[in-house]
Amino acid sequence: MDLNQITIASCDVARAASFYRRLGLRLIVDSAPRYVRFECPTGTSTFSVHHVDELPLPATTTIYFECKDLDRRYRELTDQGIEFDSKPEDQRWLWREARLRDPDGNPICLYHGGE
């Protein structure tokens, strides 16, 4: 079995698409304002966003994206004005993580898990 894609909900797909492109995902399907789909820069999984009139709250599913150079990526994104809930920090489970939320409040963890 292989994970093909994850799809999340958004009230504003164009705004979400802009945010995820800034994170570094490559847009491969653009059916905004109803749906967009992205390729991750590495690996084979894809990530999509579909339109809903009302978000299911609270957002409880955390989206994890691994970044080999987390600190550099954090600096690039903060320089672009993306706000983080936490800066990169070493965790007791030996990952380095930085946390943020997308425009719809979905929690995101950018991390580096090491070798």
mmCIF file of N, CA and C in Angstrom:
data_model
loop_
_atom_site.group_PDB
_atom_site.id
_atom_site.type_symbol
_atom_site.label_atom_id
_atom_site.label_comp_id
_atom_site.label_asym_id
_atom_site.label_seq_id
_atom_site.Cartn_x
_atom_site.Cartn_y
_atom_site.Cartn_z
ATOM 1 N N MET A 1 0.853 -1.171 0.000
ATOM 2 C CA MET A 1 0.000 0.000 0.000
ATOM 3 C C MET A 1 0.899 1.234 0.000
ATOM 4 N N ASP A 2 0.480 2.293 -0.698
ATOM 5 C CA ASP A 2 1.228 3.546 -0.774
ATOM 6 C C ASP A 2 0.248 4.693 -0.565
ATOM 7 N N LEU A 3 0.664 5.691 0.170
ATOM 8 C CA LEU A 3 -0.170 6.869 0.352
ATOM 9 C C LEU A 3 -0.147 7.689 -0.928
ATOM 10 N N ASN A 4 -1.317 7.907 -1.522
ATOM 11 C CA ASN A 4 -1.424 8.660 -2.759
ATOM 12 C C ASN A 4 -1.556 10.135 -2.491
ATOM 13 N N GLN A 5 -2.530 10.514 -1.666
ATOM 14 C CA GLN A 5 -2.743 11.932 -1.408
ATOM 15 C C GLN A 5 -3.496 12.142 -0.114
ATOM 16 N N ILE A 6 -3.405 13.354 0.377
ATOM 17 C CA ILE A 6 -4.184 13.854 1.493
ATOM 18 C C ILE A 6 -4.975 15.038 0.952
ATOM 19 N N THR A 7 -6.239 15.150 1.311
ATOM 20 C CA THR A 7 -7.072 16.279 0.893
ATOM 21 C C THR A 7 -7.607 16.973 2.138
ATOM 22 N N ILE A 8 -7.451 18.299 2.162
ATOM 23 C CA ILE A 8 -7.981 19.085 3.268
ATOM 24 C C ILE A 8 -9.041 20.048 2.747
ATOM 25 N N ALA A 9 -9.840 20.565 3.659
ATOM 26 C CA ALA A 9 -10.921 21.494 3.314
ATOM 27 C C ALA A 9 -10.444 22.936 3.486
ATOM 28 N N SER A 10 -11.034 23.816 2.673
ATOM 29 C CA SER A 10 -10.754 25.254 2.773
ATOM 30 C C SER A 10 -11.977 26.037 2.321
ATOM 31 N N CYS A 11 -12.198 27.153 2.982
ATOM 32 C CA CYS A 11 -13.263 28.070 2.543
ATOM 33 C C CYS A 11 -12.789 28.969 1.408
ATOM 34 N N ASP A 12 -11.474 29.058 1.205
ATOM 35 C CA ASP A 12 -10.895 29.899 0.158
ATOM 36 C C ASP A 12 -9.741 29.140 -0.480
ATOM 37 N N VAL A 13 -10.033 28.354 -1.490
ATOM 38 C CA VAL A 13 -9.048 27.484 -2.123
ATOM 39 C C VAL A 13 -7.914 28.289 -2.751
ATOM 40 N N ALA A 14 -8.212 29.427 -3.372
ATOM 41 C CA ALA A 14 -7.152 30.235 -3.981
ATOM 42 C C ALA A 14 -6.167 30.726 -2.921
ATOM 43 N N ARG A 15 -6.677 31.156 -1.779
ATOM 44 C CA ARG A 15 -5.805 31.621 -0.686
ATOM 45 C C ARG A 15 -4.962 30.452 -0.168
ATOM 46 N N ALA A 16 -5.574 29.303 0.013
ATOM 47 C CA ALA A 16 -4.839 28.119 0.468
ATOM 48 C C ALA A 16 -3.779 27.715 -0.557
ATOM 49 N N ALA A 17 -4.125 27.770 -1.845
ATOM 50 C CA ALA A 17 -3.171 27.414 -2.895
ATOM 51 C C ALA A 17 -1.950 28.323 -2.854
ATOM 52 N N SER A 18 -2.181 29.595 -2.685
ATOM 53 C CA SER A 18 -1.066 30.542 -2.586
ATOM 54 C C SER A 18 -0.172 30.203 -1.403
ATOM 55 N N PHE A 19 -0.769 29.902 -0.265
ATOM 56 C CA PHE A 19 -0.007 29.552 0.936
ATOM 57 C C PHE A 19 0.830 28.295 0.699
ATOM 58 N N TYR A 20 0.245 27.237 0.178
ATOM 59 C CA TYR A 20 0.976 25.986 0.001
ATOM 60 C C TYR A 20 2.042 26.091 -1.086
ATOM 61 N N ARG A 21 1.825 26.934 -2.080
ATOM 62 C CA ARG A 21 2.885 27.193 -3.064
ATOM 63 C C ARG A 21 4.055 27.891 -2.394
ATOM 64 N N ARG A 22 3.773 28.815 -1.487
ATOM 65 C CA ARG A 22 4.844 29.492 -0.745
ATOM 66 C C ARG A 22 5.616 28.513 0.134
ATOM 67 N N LEU A 23 4.935 27.468 0.633
ATOM 68 C CA LEU A 23 5.635 26.449 1.414
ATOM 69 C C LEU A 23 6.578 25.619 0.543
ATOM 70 N N GLY A 24 6.338 25.606 -0.770
ATOM 71 C CA GLY A 24 7.228 24.883 -1.673
ATOM 72 C C GLY A 24 6.588 23.749 -2.443
ATOM 73 N N LEU A 25 5.276 23.565 -2.301
ATOM 74 C CA LEU A 25 4.605 22.522 -3.065
ATOM 75 C C LEU A 25 4.378 22.991 -4.495
ATOM 76 N N ARG A 26 4.389 22.042 -5.459
ATOM 77 C CA ARG A 26 4.207 22.364 -6.882
ATOM 78 C C ARG A 26 2.771 22.082 -7.299
ATOM 79 N N LEU A 27 2.105 23.101 -7.809
ATOM 80 C CA LEU A 27 0.723 22.984 -8.262
ATOM 81 C C LEU A 27 0.661 22.113 -9.515
ATOM 82 N N ILE A 28 -0.168 21.046 -9.477
ATOM 83 C CA ILE A 28 -0.290 20.171 -10.647
ATOM 84 C C ILE A 28 -1.714 20.123 -11.189
ATOM 85 N N VAL A 29 -2.711 20.487 -10.377
ATOM 86 C CA VAL A 29 -4.098 20.584 -10.837
ATOM 87 C C VAL A 29 -4.655 21.886 -10.282
ATOM 88 N N ASP A 30 -5.112 22.748 -11.174
ATOM 89 C CA ASP A 30 -5.674 24.031 -10.743
ATOM 90 C C ASP A 30 -7.110 24.131 -11.228
ATOM 91 N N SER A 31 -8.032 23.742 -10.361
ATOM 92 C CA SER A 31 -9.454 23.871 -10.645
ATOM 93 C C SER A 31 -10.087 24.829 -9.643
ATOM 94 N N ALA A 32 -9.282 25.825 -9.243
ATOM 95 C CA ALA A 32 -9.783 26.847 -8.306
ATOM 96 C C ALA A 32 -10.967 27.545 -8.971
ATOM 97 N N PRO A 33 -11.956 27.883 -8.223
ATOM 98 C CA PRO A 33 -11.990 28.000 -6.770
ATOM 99 C C PRO A 33 -12.499 26.753 -6.056
ATOM 100 N N ARG A 34 -12.624 25.616 -6.740
ATOM 101 C CA ARG A 34 -13.183 24.412 -6.118
ATOM 102 C C ARG A 34 -12.122 23.432 -5.609
ATOM 103 N N TYR A 35 -10.967 23.329 -6.309
ATOM 104 C CA TYR A 35 -10.018 22.266 -5.991
ATOM 105 C C TYR A 35 -8.649 22.606 -6.560
ATOM 106 N N VAL A 36 -7.605 22.254 -5.816
ATOM 107 C CA VAL A 36 -6.224 22.304 -6.306
ATOM 108 C C VAL A 36 -5.487 21.082 -5.771
ATOM 109 N N ARG A 37 -4.471 20.671 -6.520
ATOM 110 C CA ARG A 37 -3.663 19.526 -6.091
ATOM 111 C C ARG A 37 -2.200 19.843 -6.328
ATOM 112 N N PHE A 38 -1.356 19.381 -5.393
ATOM 113 C CA PHE A 38 0.071 19.678 -5.415
ATOM 114 C C PHE A 38 0.894 18.410 -5.395
ATOM 115 N N GLU A 39 2.102 18.515 -5.939
ATOM 116 C CA GLU A 39 3.146 17.522 -5.747
ATOM 117 C C GLU A 39 4.070 18.039 -4.664
ATOM 118 N N CYS A 40 4.539 17.134 -3.855
ATOM 119 C CA CYS A 40 5.582 17.496 -2.904
ATOM 120 C C CYS A 40 6.909 17.536 -3.675
ATOM 121 N N PRO A 41 7.862 18.378 -3.248
ATOM 122 C CA PRO A 41 9.127 18.486 -3.972
ATOM 123 C C PRO A 41 9.907 17.168 -4.039
ATOM 124 N N THR A 42 9.725 16.294 -3.042
ATOM 125 C CA THR A 42 10.365 14.981 -3.059
ATOM 126 C C THR A 42 9.304 13.932 -2.716
ATOM 127 N N GLY A 43 9.549 12.705 -3.112
ATOM 128 C CA GLY A 43 8.591 11.635 -2.832
ATOM 129 C C GLY A 43 7.512 11.564 -3.896
ATOM 130 N N THR A 44 6.506 10.723 -3.638
ATOM 131 C CA THR A 44 5.458 10.503 -4.632
ATOM 132 C C THR A 44 4.072 10.915 -4.155
ATOM 133 N N SER A 45 3.940 11.306 -2.909
ATOM 134 C CA SER A 45 2.623 11.683 -2.386
ATOM 135 C C SER A 45 2.201 13.041 -2.923
ATOM 136 N N THR A 46 0.893 13.239 -2.981
ATOM 137 C CA THR A 46 0.365 14.540 -3.382
ATOM 138 C C THR A 46 -0.539 15.065 -2.272
ATOM 139 N N PHE A 47 -0.883 16.338 -2.396
ATOM 140 C CA PHE A 47 -1.627 17.050 -1.371
ATOM 141 C C PHE A 47 -2.648 17.919 -2.086
ATOM 142 N N SER A 48 -3.902 17.867 -1.662
ATOM 143 C CA SER A 48 -4.924 18.652 -2.343
ATOM 144 C C SER A 48 -5.801 19.411 -1.356
ATOM 145 N N VAL A 49 -6.464 20.416 -1.898
ATOM 146 C CA VAL A 49 -7.352 21.280 -1.123
ATOM 147 C C VAL A 49 -8.664 21.368 -1.886
ATOM 148 N N HIS A 50 -9.783 21.142 -1.192
ATOM 149 C CA HIS A 50 -11.084 21.277 -1.850
ATOM 150 C C HIS A 50 -11.934 22.294 -1.087
ATOM 151 N N HIS A 51 -12.844 22.897 -1.804
ATOM 152 C CA HIS A 51 -13.678 23.958 -1.243
ATOM 153 C C HIS A 51 -14.818 23.387 -0.401
ATOM 154 N N VAL A 52 -15.041 24.044 0.736
ATOM 155 C CA VAL A 52 -16.224 23.794 1.563
ATOM 156 C C VAL A 52 -16.795 25.155 1.946
ATOM 157 N N ASP A 53 -18.082 25.200 2.181
ATOM 158 C CA ASP A 53 -18.699 26.453 2.607
ATOM 159 C C ASP A 53 -18.430 26.759 4.074
ATOM 160 N N GLU A 54 -18.236 25.695 4.860
ATOM 161 C CA GLU A 54 -17.974 25.872 6.289
ATOM 162 C C GLU A 54 -16.951 24.830 6.726
ATOM 163 N N LEU A 55 -15.932 25.285 7.443
ATOM 164 C CA LEU A 55 -14.886 24.377 7.898
ATOM 165 C C LEU A 55 -15.357 23.517 9.066
ATOM 166 N N PRO A 56 -14.967 22.268 9.059
ATOM 167 C CA PRO A 56 -15.205 21.452 10.255
ATOM 168 C C PRO A 56 -14.239 21.913 11.340
ATOM 169 N N LEU A 57 -14.764 22.302 12.470
ATOM 170 C CA LEU A 57 -13.915 22.823 13.546
ATOM 171 C C LEU A 57 -14.042 21.955 14.777
ATOM 172 N N PRO A 58 -13.039 21.834 15.566
ATOM 173 C CA PRO A 58 -11.713 22.423 15.355
ATOM 174 C C PRO A 58 -10.880 21.563 14.412
ATOM 175 N N ALA A 59 -9.890 22.183 13.780
ATOM 176 C CA ALA A 59 -8.961 21.448 12.926
ATOM 177 C C ALA A 59 -8.047 20.635 13.833
ATOM 178 N N THR A 60 -8.067 19.334 13.691
ATOM 179 C CA THR A 60 -7.308 18.476 14.600
ATOM 180 C C THR A 60 -6.274 17.604 13.905
ATOM 181 N N THR A 61 -6.291 17.542 12.591
ATOM 182 C CA THR A 61 -5.328 16.719 11.873
ATOM 183 C C THR A 61 -4.095 17.553 11.553
ATOM 184 N N THR A 62 -2.945 17.111 12.039
ATOM 185 C CA THR A 62 -1.698 17.832 11.784
ATOM 186 C C THR A 62 -1.074 17.314 10.500
ATOM 187 N N ILE A 63 -0.643 18.239 9.644
ATOM 188 C CA ILE A 63 0.003 17.916 8.382
ATOM 189 C C ILE A 63 1.510 18.039 8.599
ATOM 190 N N TYR A 64 2.240 16.970 8.319
ATOM 191 C CA TYR A 64 3.697 16.952 8.517
ATOM 192 C C TYR A 64 4.397 17.003 7.164
ATOM 193 N N PHE A 65 5.315 17.956 7.031
ATOM 194 C CA PHE A 65 6.178 18.039 5.860
ATOM 195 C C PHE A 65 7.617 17.995 6.350
ATOM 196 N N GLU A 66 8.394 17.038 5.836
ATOM 197 C CA GLU A 66 9.798 16.952 6.243
ATOM 198 C C GLU A 66 10.651 17.886 5.392
ATOM 199 N N CYS A 67 11.548 18.595 6.051
ATOM 200 C CA CYS A 67 12.466 19.541 5.406
ATOM 201 C C CYS A 67 13.880 19.180 5.837
ATOM 202 N N LYS A 68 14.755 18.884 4.882
ATOM 203 C CA LYS A 68 16.122 18.518 5.247
ATOM 204 C C LYS A 68 16.852 19.677 5.916
ATOM 205 N N ASP A 69 16.620 20.901 5.454
ATOM 206 C CA ASP A 69 17.261 22.068 6.055
ATOM 207 C C ASP A 69 16.173 22.941 6.687
ATOM 208 N N LEU A 70 15.637 22.472 7.796
ATOM 209 C CA LEU A 70 14.496 23.115 8.442
ATOM 210 C C LEU A 70 14.782 24.563 8.820
ATOM 211 N N ASP A 71 15.934 24.838 9.393
ATOM 212 C CA ASP A 71 16.220 26.197 9.844
ATOM 213 C C ASP A 71 16.278 27.185 8.679
ATOM 214 N N ARG A 72 16.897 26.785 7.581
ATOM 215 C CA ARG A 72 16.942 27.646 6.398
ATOM 216 C C ARG A 72 15.539 27.879 5.860
ATOM 217 N N ARG A 73 14.759 26.817 5.778
ATOM 218 C CA ARG A 73 13.386 26.942 5.264
ATOM 219 C C ARG A 73 12.545 27.829 6.174
ATOM 220 N N TYR A 74 12.712 27.700 7.477
ATOM 221 C CA TYR A 74 12.014 28.556 8.441
ATOM 222 C C TYR A 74 12.358 30.036 8.191
ATOM 223 N N ARG A 75 13.637 30.329 8.019
ATOM 224 C CA ARG A 75 14.054 31.728 7.754
ATOM 225 C C ARG A 75 13.450 32.240 6.450
ATOM 226 N N GLU A 76 13.477 31.413 5.407
ATOM 227 C CA GLU A 76 12.906 31.830 4.116
ATOM 228 C C GLU A 76 11.415 32.147 4.257
ATOM 229 N N LEU A 77 10.697 31.285 4.951
ATOM 230 C CA LEU A 77 9.249 31.481 5.091
ATOM 231 C C LEU A 77 8.917 32.668 5.980
ATOM 232 N N THR A 78 9.644 32.861 7.066
ATOM 233 C CA THR A 78 9.377 34.036 7.915
ATOM 234 C C THR A 78 9.731 35.312 7.169
ATOM 235 N N ASP A 79 10.772 35.274 6.330
ATOM 236 C CA ASP A 79 11.112 36.445 5.500
ATOM 237 C C ASP A 79 9.989 36.768 4.516
ATOM 238 N N GLN A 80 9.203 35.762 4.127
ATOM 239 C CA GLN A 80 8.058 35.962 3.231
ATOM 240 C C GLN A 80 6.810 36.408 3.994
ATOM 241 N N GLY A 81 6.927 36.521 5.309
ATOM 242 C CA GLY A 81 5.790 36.953 6.108
ATOM 243 C C GLY A 81 4.927 35.841 6.656
ATOM 244 N N ILE A 82 5.331 34.605 6.501
ATOM 245 C CA ILE A 82 4.565 33.490 7.063
ATOM 246 C C ILE A 82 4.856 33.416 8.558
ATOM 247 N N GLU A 83 3.788 33.390 9.339
ATOM 248 C CA GLU A 83 3.923 33.369 10.795
ATOM 249 C C GLU A 83 3.900 31.942 11.316
ATOM 250 N N PHE A 84 4.758 31.683 12.268
ATOM 251 C CA PHE A 84 4.872 30.367 12.900
ATOM 252 C C PHE A 84 4.363 30.432 14.328
ATOM 253 N N ASP A 85 3.810 29.324 14.809
ATOM 254 C CA ASP A 85 3.433 29.189 16.216
ATOM 255 C C ASP A 85 4.650 28.891 17.067
ATOM 256 N N SER A 86 5.636 28.207 16.483
ATOM 257 C CA SER A 86 6.884 27.920 17.199
ATOM 258 C C SER A 86 8.032 27.872 16.206
ATOM 259 N N LYS A 87 9.176 28.362 16.633
ATOM 260 C CA LYS A 87 10.379 28.325 15.798
ATOM 261 C C LYS A 87 10.974 26.919 15.850
ATOM 262 N N PRO A 88 11.963 26.617 14.999
ATOM 263 C CA PRO A 88 12.571 25.289 15.030
ATOM 264 C C PRO A 88 13.170 24.986 16.403
ATOM 265 N N GLU A 89 12.793 23.829 16.923
ATOM 266 C CA GLU A 89 13.281 23.397 18.231
ATOM 267 C C GLU A 89 13.544 21.903 18.199
ATOM 268 N N ASP A 90 14.604 21.491 18.896
ATOM 269 C CA ASP A 90 14.882 20.068 19.050
ATOM 270 C C ASP A 90 13.868 19.472 20.016
ATOM 271 N N GLN A 91 13.337 18.310 19.658
ATOM 272 C CA GLN A 91 12.336 17.640 20.474
ATOM 273 C C GLN A 91 12.945 16.418 21.163
ATOM 274 N N ARG A 92 12.340 15.975 22.249
ATOM 275 C CA ARG A 92 12.867 14.827 22.987
ATOM 276 C C ARG A 92 12.811 13.549 22.165
ATOM 277 N N TRP A 93 11.966 13.500 21.119
ATOM 278 C CA TRP A 93 11.890 12.312 20.257
ATOM 279 C C TRP A 93 12.881 12.411 19.106
ATOM 280 N N LEU A 94 13.829 13.367 19.222
ATOM 281 C CA LEU A 94 14.988 13.526 18.336
ATOM 282 C C LEU A 94 14.669 14.150 16.985
ATOM 283 N N TRP A 95 13.489 14.704 16.826
ATOM 284 C CA TRP A 95 13.179 15.491 15.640
ATOM 285 C C TRP A 95 13.418 16.948 15.949
ATOM 286 N N ARG A 96 13.627 17.738 14.909
ATOM 287 C CA ARG A 96 13.643 19.197 15.023
ATOM 288 C C ARG A 96 12.383 19.672 14.318
ATOM 289 N N GLU A 97 11.569 20.481 14.990
ATOM 290 C CA GLU A 97 10.252 20.866 14.462
ATOM 291 C C GLU A 97 10.009 22.363 14.581
ATOM 292 N N ALA A 98 9.224 22.875 13.640
ATOM 293 C CA ALA A 98 8.643 24.219 13.709
ATOM 294 C C ALA A 98 7.170 24.055 13.349
ATOM 295 N N ARG A 99 6.306 24.762 14.067
ATOM 296 C CA ARG A 99 4.866 24.590 13.847
ATOM 297 C C ARG A 99 4.218 25.898 13.412
ATOM 298 N N LEU A 100 3.194 25.747 12.555
ATOM 299 C CA LEU A 100 2.432 26.876 12.037
ATOM 300 C C LEU A 100 1.048 26.383 11.668
ATOM 301 N N ARG A 101 0.224 27.283 11.169
ATOM 302 C CA ARG A 101 -1.128 26.931 10.699
ATOM 303 C C ARG A 101 -1.330 27.539 9.318
ATOM 304 N N ASP A 102 -2.111 26.839 8.498
ATOM 305 C CA ASP A 102 -2.447 27.407 7.198
ATOM 306 C C ASP A 102 -3.554 28.441 7.379
ATOM 307 N N PRO A 103 -3.942 29.148 6.323
ATOM 308 C CA PRO A 103 -4.960 30.199 6.470
ATOM 309 C C PRO A 103 -6.309 29.719 7.007
ATOM 310 N N ASP A 104 -6.603 28.422 6.896
ATOM 311 C CA ASP A 104 -7.857 27.882 7.424
ATOM 312 C C ASP A 104 -7.703 27.305 8.827
ATOM 313 N N GLY A 105 -6.519 27.446 9.409
ATOM 314 C CA GLY A 105 -6.291 26.983 10.768
ATOM 315 C C GLY A 105 -5.801 25.550 10.893
ATOM 316 N N ASN A 106 -5.531 24.874 9.767
ATOM 317 C CA ASN A 106 -5.022 23.509 9.828
ATOM 318 C C ASN A 106 -3.601 23.523 10.379
ATOM 319 N N PRO A 107 -3.323 22.715 11.420
ATOM 320 C CA PRO A 107 -1.985 22.692 11.973
ATOM 321 C C PRO A 107 -0.986 21.999 11.053
ATOM 322 N N ILE A 108 0.211 22.594 10.957
ATOM 323 C CA ILE A 108 1.279 22.080 10.124
ATOM 324 C C ILE A 108 2.537 21.972 10.967
ATOM 325 N N CYS A 109 3.259 20.888 10.768
ATOM 326 C CA CYS A 109 4.551 20.712 11.408
ATOM 327 C C CYS A 109 5.595 20.530 10.297
ATOM 328 N N LEU A 110 6.533 21.474 10.223
ATOM 329 C CA LEU A 110 7.699 21.285 9.358
ATOM 330 C C LEU A 110 8.761 20.677 10.264
ATOM 331 N N TYR A 111 9.392 19.605 9.813
ATOM 332 C CA TYR A 111 10.321 18.913 10.690
ATOM 333 C C TYR A 111 11.484 18.311 9.911
ATOM 334 N N HIS A 112 12.532 17.998 10.668
ATOM 335 C CA HIS A 112 13.624 17.183 10.137
ATOM 336 C C HIS A 112 13.838 16.061 11.129
ATOM 337 N N GLY A 113 13.724 14.827 10.652
ATOM 338 C CA GLY A 113 13.809 13.669 11.524
ATOM 339 C C GLY A 113 15.200 13.074 11.608
ATOM 340 N N GLY A 114 16.159 13.640 10.898
ATOM 341 C CA GLY A 114 17.517 13.109 10.936
ATOM 342 C C GLY A 114 17.677 11.946 9.986
ATOM 343 N N GLU A 115 18.757 11.230 10.190
ATOM 344 C CA GLU A 115 19.092 10.102 9.301
ATOM 345 C C GLU A 115 18.260 8.888 9.614
#
